[in-house]
Tab-separated table of C-alpha atoms in Angstrom:
chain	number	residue	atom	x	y	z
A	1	UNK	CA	0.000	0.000	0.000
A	2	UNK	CA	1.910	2.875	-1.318
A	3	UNK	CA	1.220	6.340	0.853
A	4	UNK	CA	3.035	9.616	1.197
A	5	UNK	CA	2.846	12.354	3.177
A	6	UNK	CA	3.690	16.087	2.384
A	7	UNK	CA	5.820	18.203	4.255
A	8	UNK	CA	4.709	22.640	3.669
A	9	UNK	CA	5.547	25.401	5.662
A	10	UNK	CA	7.136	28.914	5.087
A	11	UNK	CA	11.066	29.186	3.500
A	12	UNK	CA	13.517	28.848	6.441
A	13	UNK	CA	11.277	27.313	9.116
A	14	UNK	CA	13.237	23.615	9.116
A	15	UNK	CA	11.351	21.703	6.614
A	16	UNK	CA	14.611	20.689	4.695
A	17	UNK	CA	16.241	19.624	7.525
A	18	UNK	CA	13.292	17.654	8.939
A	19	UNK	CA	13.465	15.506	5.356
A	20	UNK	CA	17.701	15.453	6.094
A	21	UNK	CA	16.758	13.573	9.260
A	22	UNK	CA	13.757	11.735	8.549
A	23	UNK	CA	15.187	9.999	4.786
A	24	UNK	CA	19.078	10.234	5.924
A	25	UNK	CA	19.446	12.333	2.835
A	26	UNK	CA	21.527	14.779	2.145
A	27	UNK	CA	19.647	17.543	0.205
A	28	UNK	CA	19.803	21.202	-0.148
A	29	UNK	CA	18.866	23.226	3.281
A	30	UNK	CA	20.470	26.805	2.405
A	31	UNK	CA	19.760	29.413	4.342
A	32	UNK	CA	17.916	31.410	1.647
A	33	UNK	CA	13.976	31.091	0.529
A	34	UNK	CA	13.623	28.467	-2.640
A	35	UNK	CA	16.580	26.382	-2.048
A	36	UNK	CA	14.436	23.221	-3.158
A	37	UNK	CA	13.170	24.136	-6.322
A	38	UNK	CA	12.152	19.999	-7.369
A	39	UNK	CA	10.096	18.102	-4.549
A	40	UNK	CA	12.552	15.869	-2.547
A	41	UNK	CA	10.898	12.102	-2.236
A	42	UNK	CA	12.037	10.028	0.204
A	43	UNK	CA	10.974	6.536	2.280
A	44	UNK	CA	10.225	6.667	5.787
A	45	UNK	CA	10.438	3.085	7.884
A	46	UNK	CA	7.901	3.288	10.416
A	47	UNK	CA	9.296	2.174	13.857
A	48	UNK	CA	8.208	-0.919	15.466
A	49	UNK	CA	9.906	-2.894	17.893
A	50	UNK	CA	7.211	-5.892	17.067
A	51	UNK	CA	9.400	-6.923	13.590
A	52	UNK	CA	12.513	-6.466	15.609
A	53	UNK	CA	11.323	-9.552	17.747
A	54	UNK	CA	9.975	-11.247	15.030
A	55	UNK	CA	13.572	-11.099	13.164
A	56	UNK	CA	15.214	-12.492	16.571
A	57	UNK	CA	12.712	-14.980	16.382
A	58	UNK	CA	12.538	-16.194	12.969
A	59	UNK	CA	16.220	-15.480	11.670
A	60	UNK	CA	14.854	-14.956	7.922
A	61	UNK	CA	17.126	-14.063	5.316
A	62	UNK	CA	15.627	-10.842	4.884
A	63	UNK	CA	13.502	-8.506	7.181
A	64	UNK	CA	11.552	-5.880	5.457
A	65	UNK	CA	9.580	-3.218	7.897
A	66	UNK	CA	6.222	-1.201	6.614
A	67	UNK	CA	6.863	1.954	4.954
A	68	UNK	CA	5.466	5.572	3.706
A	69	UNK	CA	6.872	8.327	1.906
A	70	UNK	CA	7.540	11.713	2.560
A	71	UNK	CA	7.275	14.353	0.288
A	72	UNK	CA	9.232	17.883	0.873
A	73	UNK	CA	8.380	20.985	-1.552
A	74	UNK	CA	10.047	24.372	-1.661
A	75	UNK	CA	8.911	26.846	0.807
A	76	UNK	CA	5.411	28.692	0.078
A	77	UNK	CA	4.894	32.452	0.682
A	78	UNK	CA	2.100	34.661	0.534
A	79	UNK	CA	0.485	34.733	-3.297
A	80	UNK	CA	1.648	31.313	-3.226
A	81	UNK	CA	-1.376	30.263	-4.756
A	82	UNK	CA	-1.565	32.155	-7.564
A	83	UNK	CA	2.273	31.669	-8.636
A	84	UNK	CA	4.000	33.952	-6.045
A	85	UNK	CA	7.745	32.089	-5.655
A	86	UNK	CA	6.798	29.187	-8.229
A	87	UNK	CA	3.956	28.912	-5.834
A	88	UNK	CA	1.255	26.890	-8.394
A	89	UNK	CA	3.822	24.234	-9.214
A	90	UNK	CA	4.768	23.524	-5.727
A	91	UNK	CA	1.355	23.110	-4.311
A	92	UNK	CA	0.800	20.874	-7.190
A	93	UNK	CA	3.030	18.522	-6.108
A	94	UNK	CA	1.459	17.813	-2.470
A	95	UNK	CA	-2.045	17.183	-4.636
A	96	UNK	CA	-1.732	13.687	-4.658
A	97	UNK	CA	-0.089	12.977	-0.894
A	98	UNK	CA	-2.681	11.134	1.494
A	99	UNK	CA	-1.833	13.798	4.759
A	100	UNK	CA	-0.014	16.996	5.372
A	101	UNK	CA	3.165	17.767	8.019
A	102	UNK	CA	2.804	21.750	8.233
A	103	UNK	CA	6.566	23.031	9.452
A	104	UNK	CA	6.270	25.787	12.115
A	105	UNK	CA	9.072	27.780	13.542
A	106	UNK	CA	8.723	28.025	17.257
A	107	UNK	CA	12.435	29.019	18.010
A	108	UNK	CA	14.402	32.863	17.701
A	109	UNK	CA	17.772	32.640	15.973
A	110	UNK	CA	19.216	35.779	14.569
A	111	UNK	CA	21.152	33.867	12.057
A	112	UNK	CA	18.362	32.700	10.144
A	113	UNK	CA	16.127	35.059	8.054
A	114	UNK	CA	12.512	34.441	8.548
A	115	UNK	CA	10.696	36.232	5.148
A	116	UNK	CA	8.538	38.304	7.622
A	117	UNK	CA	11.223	39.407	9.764
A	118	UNK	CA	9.936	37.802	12.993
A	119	UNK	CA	8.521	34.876	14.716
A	120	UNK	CA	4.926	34.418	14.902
A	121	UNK	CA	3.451	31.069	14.662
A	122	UNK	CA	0.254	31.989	13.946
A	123	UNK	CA	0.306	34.215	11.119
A	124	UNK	CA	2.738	31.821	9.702
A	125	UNK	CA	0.059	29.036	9.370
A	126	UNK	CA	-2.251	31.228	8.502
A	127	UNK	CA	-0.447	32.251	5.490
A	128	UNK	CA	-0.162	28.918	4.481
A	129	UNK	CA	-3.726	27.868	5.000
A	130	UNK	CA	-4.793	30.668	3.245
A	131	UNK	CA	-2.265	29.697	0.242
A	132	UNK	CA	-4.170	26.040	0.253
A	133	UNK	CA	-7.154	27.366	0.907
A	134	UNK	CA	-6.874	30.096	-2.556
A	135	UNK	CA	-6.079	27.202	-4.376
A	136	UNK	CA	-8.648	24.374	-3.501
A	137	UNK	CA	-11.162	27.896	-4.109
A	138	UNK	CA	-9.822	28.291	-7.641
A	139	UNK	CA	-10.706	24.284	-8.655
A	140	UNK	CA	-14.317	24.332	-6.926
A	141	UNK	CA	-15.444	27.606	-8.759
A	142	UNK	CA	-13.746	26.293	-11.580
A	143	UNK	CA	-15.449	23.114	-11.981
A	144	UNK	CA	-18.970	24.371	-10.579
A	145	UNK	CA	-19.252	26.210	-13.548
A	146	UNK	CA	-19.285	23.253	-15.483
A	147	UNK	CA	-21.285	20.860	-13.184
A	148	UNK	CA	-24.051	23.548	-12.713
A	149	UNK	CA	-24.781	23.773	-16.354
A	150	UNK	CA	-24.885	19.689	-16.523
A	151	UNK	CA	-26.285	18.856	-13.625
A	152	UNK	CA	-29.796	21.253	-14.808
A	153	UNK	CA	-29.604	19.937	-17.994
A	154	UNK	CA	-29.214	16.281	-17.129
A	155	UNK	CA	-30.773	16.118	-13.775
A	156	UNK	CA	-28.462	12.989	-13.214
A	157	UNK	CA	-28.265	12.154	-9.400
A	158	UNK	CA	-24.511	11.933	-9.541
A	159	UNK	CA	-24.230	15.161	-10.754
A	160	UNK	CA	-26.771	17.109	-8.471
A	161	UNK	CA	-24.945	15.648	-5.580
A	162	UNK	CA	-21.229	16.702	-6.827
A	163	UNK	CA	-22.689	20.071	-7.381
A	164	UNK	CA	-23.814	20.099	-3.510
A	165	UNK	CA	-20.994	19.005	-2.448
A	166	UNK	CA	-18.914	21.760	-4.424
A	167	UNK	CA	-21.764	24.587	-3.330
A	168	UNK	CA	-20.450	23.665	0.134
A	169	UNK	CA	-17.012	23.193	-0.347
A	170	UNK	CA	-17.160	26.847	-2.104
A	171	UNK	CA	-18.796	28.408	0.770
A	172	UNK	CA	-16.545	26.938	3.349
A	173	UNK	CA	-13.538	28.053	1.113
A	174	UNK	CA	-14.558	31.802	0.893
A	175	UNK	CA	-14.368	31.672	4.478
A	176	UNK	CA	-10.619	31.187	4.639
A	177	UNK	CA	-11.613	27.310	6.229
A	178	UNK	CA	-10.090	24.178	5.557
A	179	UNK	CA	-12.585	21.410	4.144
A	180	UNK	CA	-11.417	18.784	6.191
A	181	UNK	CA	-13.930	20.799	8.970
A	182	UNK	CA	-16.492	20.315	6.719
A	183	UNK	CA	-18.968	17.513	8.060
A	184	UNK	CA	-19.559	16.064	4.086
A	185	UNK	CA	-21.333	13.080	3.954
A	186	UNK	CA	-20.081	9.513	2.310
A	187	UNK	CA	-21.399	9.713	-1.022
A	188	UNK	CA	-20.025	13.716	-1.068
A	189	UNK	CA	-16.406	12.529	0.294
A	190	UNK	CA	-16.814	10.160	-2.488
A	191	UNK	CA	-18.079	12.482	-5.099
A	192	UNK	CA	-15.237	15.460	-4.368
A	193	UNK	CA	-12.343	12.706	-4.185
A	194	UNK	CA	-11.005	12.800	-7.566
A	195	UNK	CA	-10.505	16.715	-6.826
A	196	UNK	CA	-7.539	16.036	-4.178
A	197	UNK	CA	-8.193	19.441	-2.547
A	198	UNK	CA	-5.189	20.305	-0.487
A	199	UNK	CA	-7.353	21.680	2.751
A	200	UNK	CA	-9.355	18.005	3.092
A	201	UNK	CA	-6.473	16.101	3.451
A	202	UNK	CA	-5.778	15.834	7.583
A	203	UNK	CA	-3.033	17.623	8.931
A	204	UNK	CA	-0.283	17.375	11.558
A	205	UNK	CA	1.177	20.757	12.650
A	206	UNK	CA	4.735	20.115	13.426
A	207	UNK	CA	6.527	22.923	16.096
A	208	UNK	CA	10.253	23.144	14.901
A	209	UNK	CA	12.019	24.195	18.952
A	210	UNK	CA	15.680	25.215	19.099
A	211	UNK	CA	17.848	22.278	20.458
A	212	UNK	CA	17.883	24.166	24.207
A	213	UNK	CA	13.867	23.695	24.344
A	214	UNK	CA	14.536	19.633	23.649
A	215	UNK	CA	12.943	18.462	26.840
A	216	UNK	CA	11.604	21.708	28.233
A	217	UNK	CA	8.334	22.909	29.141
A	218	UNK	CA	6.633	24.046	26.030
A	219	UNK	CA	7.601	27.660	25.078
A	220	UNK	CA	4.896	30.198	24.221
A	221	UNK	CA	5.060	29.936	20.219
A	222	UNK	CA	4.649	25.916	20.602
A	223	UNK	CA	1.586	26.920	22.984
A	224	UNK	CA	-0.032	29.106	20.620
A	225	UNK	CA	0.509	26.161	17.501
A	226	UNK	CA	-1.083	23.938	20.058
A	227	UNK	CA	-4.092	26.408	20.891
A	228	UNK	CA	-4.840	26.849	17.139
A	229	UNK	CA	-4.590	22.726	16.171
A	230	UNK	CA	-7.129	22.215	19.117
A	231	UNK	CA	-9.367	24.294	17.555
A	232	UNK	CA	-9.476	22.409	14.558
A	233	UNK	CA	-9.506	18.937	16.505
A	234	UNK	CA	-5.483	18.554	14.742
A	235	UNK	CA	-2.434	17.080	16.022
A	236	UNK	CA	0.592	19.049	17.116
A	237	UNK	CA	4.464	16.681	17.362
A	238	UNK	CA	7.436	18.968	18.502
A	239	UNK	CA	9.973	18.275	16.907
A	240	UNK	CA	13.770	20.206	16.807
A	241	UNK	CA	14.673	19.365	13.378
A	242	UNK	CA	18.317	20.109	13.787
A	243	UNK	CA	19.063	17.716	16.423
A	244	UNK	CA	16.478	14.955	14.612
A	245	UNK	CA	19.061	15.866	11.578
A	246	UNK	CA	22.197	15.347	13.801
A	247	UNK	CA	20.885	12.119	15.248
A	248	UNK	CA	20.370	10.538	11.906
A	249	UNK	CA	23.564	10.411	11.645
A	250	UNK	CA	24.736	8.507	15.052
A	251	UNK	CA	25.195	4.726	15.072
A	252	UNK	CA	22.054	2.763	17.213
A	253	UNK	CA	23.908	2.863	20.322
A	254	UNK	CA	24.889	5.918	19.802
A	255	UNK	CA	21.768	7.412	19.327
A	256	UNK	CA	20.060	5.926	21.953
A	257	UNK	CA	22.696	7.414	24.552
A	258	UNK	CA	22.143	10.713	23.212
A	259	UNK	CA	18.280	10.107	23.564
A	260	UNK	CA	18.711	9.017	27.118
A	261	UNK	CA	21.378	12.051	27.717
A	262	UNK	CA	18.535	14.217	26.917
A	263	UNK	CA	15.981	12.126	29.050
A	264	UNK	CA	13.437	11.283	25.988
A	265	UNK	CA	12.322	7.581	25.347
A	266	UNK	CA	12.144	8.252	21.582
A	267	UNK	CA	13.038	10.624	19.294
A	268	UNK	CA	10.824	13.759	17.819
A	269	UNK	CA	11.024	11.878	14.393
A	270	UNK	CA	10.042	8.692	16.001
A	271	UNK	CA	6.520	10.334	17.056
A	272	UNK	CA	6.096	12.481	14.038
A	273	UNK	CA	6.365	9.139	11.872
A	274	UNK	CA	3.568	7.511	14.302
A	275	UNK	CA	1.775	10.017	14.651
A	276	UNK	CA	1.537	10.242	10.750
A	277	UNK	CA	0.667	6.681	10.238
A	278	UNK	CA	-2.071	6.735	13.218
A	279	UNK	CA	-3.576	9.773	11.357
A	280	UNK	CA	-4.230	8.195	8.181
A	281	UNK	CA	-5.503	4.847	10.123
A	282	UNK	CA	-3.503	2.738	9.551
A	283	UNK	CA	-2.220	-0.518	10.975
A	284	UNK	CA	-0.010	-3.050	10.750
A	285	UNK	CA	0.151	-7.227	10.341
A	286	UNK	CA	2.835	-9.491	9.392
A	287	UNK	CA	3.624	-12.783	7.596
A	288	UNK	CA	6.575	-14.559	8.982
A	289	UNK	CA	9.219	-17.659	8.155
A	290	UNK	CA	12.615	-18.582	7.483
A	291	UNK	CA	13.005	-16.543	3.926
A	292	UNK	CA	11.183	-13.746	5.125
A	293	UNK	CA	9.721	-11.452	8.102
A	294	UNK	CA	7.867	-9.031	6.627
A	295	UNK	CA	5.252	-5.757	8.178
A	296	UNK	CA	2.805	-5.002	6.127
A	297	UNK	CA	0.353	-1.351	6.313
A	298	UNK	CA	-3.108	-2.154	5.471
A	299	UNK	CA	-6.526	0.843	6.939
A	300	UNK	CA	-8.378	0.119	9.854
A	301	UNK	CA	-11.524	-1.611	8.759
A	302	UNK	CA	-10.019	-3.850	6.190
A	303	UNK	CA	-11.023	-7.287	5.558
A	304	UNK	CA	-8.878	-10.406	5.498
A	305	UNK	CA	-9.638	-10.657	1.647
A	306	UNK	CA	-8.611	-6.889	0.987
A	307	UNK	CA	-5.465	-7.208	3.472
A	308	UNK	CA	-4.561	-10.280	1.129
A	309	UNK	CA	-4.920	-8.437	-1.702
A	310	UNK	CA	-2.164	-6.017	-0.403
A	311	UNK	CA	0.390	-8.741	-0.959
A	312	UNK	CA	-0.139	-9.328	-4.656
A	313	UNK	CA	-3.904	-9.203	-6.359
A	314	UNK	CA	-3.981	-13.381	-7.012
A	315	UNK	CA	-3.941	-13.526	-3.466
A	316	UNK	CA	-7.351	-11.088	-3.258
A	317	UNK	CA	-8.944	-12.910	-6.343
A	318	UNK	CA	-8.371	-16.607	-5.285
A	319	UNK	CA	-8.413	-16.431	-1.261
A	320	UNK	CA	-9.586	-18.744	0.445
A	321	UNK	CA	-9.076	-18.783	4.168
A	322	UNK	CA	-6.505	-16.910	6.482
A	323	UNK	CA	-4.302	-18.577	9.051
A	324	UNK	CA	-3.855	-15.948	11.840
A	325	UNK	CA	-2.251	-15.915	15.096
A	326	UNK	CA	-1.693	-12.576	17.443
A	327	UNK	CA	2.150	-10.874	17.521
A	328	UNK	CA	0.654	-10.868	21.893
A	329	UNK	CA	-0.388	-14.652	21.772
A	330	UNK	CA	3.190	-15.758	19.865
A	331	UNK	CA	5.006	-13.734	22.118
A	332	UNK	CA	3.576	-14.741	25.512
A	333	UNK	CA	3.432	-18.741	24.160
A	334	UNK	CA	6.955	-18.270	23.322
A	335	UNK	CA	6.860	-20.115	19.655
A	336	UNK	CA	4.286	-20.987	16.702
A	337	UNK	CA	4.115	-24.245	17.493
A	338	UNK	CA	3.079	-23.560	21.439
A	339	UNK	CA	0.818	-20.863	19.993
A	340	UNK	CA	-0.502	-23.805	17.834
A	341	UNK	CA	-0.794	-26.236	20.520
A	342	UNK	CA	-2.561	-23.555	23.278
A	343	UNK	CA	-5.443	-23.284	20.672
A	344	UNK	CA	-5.007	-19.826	19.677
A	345	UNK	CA	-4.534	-20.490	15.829
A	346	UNK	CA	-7.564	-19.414	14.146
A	347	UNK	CA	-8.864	-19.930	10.789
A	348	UNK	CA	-10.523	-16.826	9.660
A	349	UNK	CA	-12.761	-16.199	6.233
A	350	UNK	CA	-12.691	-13.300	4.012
A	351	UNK	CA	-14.967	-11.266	5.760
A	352	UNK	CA	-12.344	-10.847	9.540
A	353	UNK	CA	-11.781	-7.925	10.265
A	354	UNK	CA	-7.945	-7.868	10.445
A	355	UNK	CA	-6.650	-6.487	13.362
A	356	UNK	CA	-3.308	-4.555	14.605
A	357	UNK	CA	-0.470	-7.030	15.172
A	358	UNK	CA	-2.214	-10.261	13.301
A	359	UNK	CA	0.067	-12.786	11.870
A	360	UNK	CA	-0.578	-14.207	8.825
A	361	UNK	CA	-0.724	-17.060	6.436
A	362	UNK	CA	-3.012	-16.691	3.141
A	363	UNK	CA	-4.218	-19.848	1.626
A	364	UNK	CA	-5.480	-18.831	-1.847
A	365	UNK	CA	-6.333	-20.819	-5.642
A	366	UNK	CA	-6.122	-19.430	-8.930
């Protein structure tokens, strides 16, 4: 299941050296707006100690953890949206992520130019909101022109309930909100989904500290980011980007000293990736054995049938049953065999709901 998540915010506020840390990359972080002119792609592993114990347990040849991508564009400014600083091309390329990581500066440091000349959290997402916002505005009155026109003529179902949906999206829009407020119904979600509007997609506002906040009490600008996400029922990670960057580059041990130097069980990176992946519901199950221990991401909600499917599409069109034991059950039994023996295999039909930390064996015919 191939899923990506996009990484905005104002030039000079840390998103380049966020992506440094989170891919191990080495890309350009300049001190100057517009440094990344292409979009910088890069794939996240998702921590989980659960595979880790799996690969002790197992020894397979290979061990392959669950993955997403993270996508980092230039830095937007205000007029953004209609081409200010290359503005149209660079929201274009966060259309087609699944969620959005907005970068906010929550740290004063002389040496770096901010392109309003101070700190202020708040009118910093604002201007970006606004920017995605413009832009989702410009496709809905766009397109209503052309679905109001059919949708009297034809009087098609389909197309009387796009153009509701797009009446409300517009109206929402004009008011400088985010459509991911909106309460839309199923069959509207459905309709508007082809549209990718930036300001539906759910958001994580990430609070960039300096490296002498790591640990601290939150500082007024991270209170304020927090104050404005609870309004809009969205998540807030702090995160200092430069010591994420600098820790990506320790060896394990390392690291983990460092991390325990600074009194914090995991790293800001560590929750930003988790709190990413629980965002866009998603979970994770495994298939096991000697060639292979391998995590796989499949949605909350999924089906044994669809979760097969995720593997390769002959296992979706010729399933037949799944063979599934709990990561809890194998650990506390101590072996697949014991988990066999203490009756806690189960057979389960197409129609089980698959469940965080299930173990897997599809049996399948084609």
């Amino acid at each position: 299941m191939s899923l990506c998540t996009g990484i905005v915010g104002l030039p000079n506020v840390g998103k380049s050296t966020l992506f440094n840390a989170i891919t191990k990359q080495k890309i350009l972080a300049e001190n100057y707006p517009f440094a990344t002119i292409d979009p910088n792609v890069g794939v996240v592993v998702v921590p989980d100690e659960r595979i880790e114990k799996l690969n002790q347990m197992y020894q397979p040849k290979r061990k392959i953890p669950t993955t997403y991508e993270f996508t980092d564009i230039a830095g937007l400014v205000k007029g953004a949206s209609t081409g200010e600083g290359l503005g149209n091309k660079f929201l274009s390329h966060i259309r087609e992520v699944d969620a959005i990581v907005e970068v906010v500066r929550c740290f004063n440091d002389g040496n770096i130019i901010h392109v309003d000349g101070e700190i202020d959290p708040i009118r910093d997402i604002e201007t970006i909101n606004l920017e995605l916002a413009i832009a989702d505005l410009e496709i809905v009155q766009n397109r209503l022109e052309k679905v109001s026109k059919k949708a009297r003529t034809t009087k098609q179902k389909e197309e009387l309930l796009e153009l509701e949906a797009l009446d409300k999206a517009c109206a929402t829009l004009k008011e400088n909100k985010p459509l991911r407020l909106v309460d839309f119904s199923e069959e509207e979600k459905l309709a508007l989904k082809s549209y990718n509007f930036l300001t539906l997609k759910p958001m994580i506002y990430l609070a960039n500290i300096a490296e002498d906040m790591v640990g601290q009490k939150d500082n007024v600008y991270v209170q304020k980011v927090k104050e404005y996400a609870e309004k809009e029922e969205a998540k807030v990670v702090t995160v200092c980007a430069k010591l994420e960057e600098d820790l990506s580059e320790l060896e394990d041990v390392e690291r983990k000293e460092l991390l325990e130097g600074l009194d914090l069980k995991t790293s800001g990176l560590d929750d930003l990736i988790q709190a990413t992946y629980d965002l866009l519901g998603l979970e994770t199950y495994f298939t096991v054995g000697k060639d292979e221990v391998r995590a796989w991401t499949f949605r909350k909600g999924m089906n044994a049938k669809k979760c097969a499917g995720i593997i390769h599409t002959d296992f979706e069109k010729g399933f037949i049953r799944a063979e599934v034991m709990s990561y809890d059950d194998l650990i506390d039994c101590g072996s697949e065999l014991a988990v066999r023996e203490a009756g806690k295999m189960r057979l389960e039909g197409k129609d089980y709901l698959m469940q965080d930390g299930d173990i897997c064996h599809f049996r399948f015919n084609v």
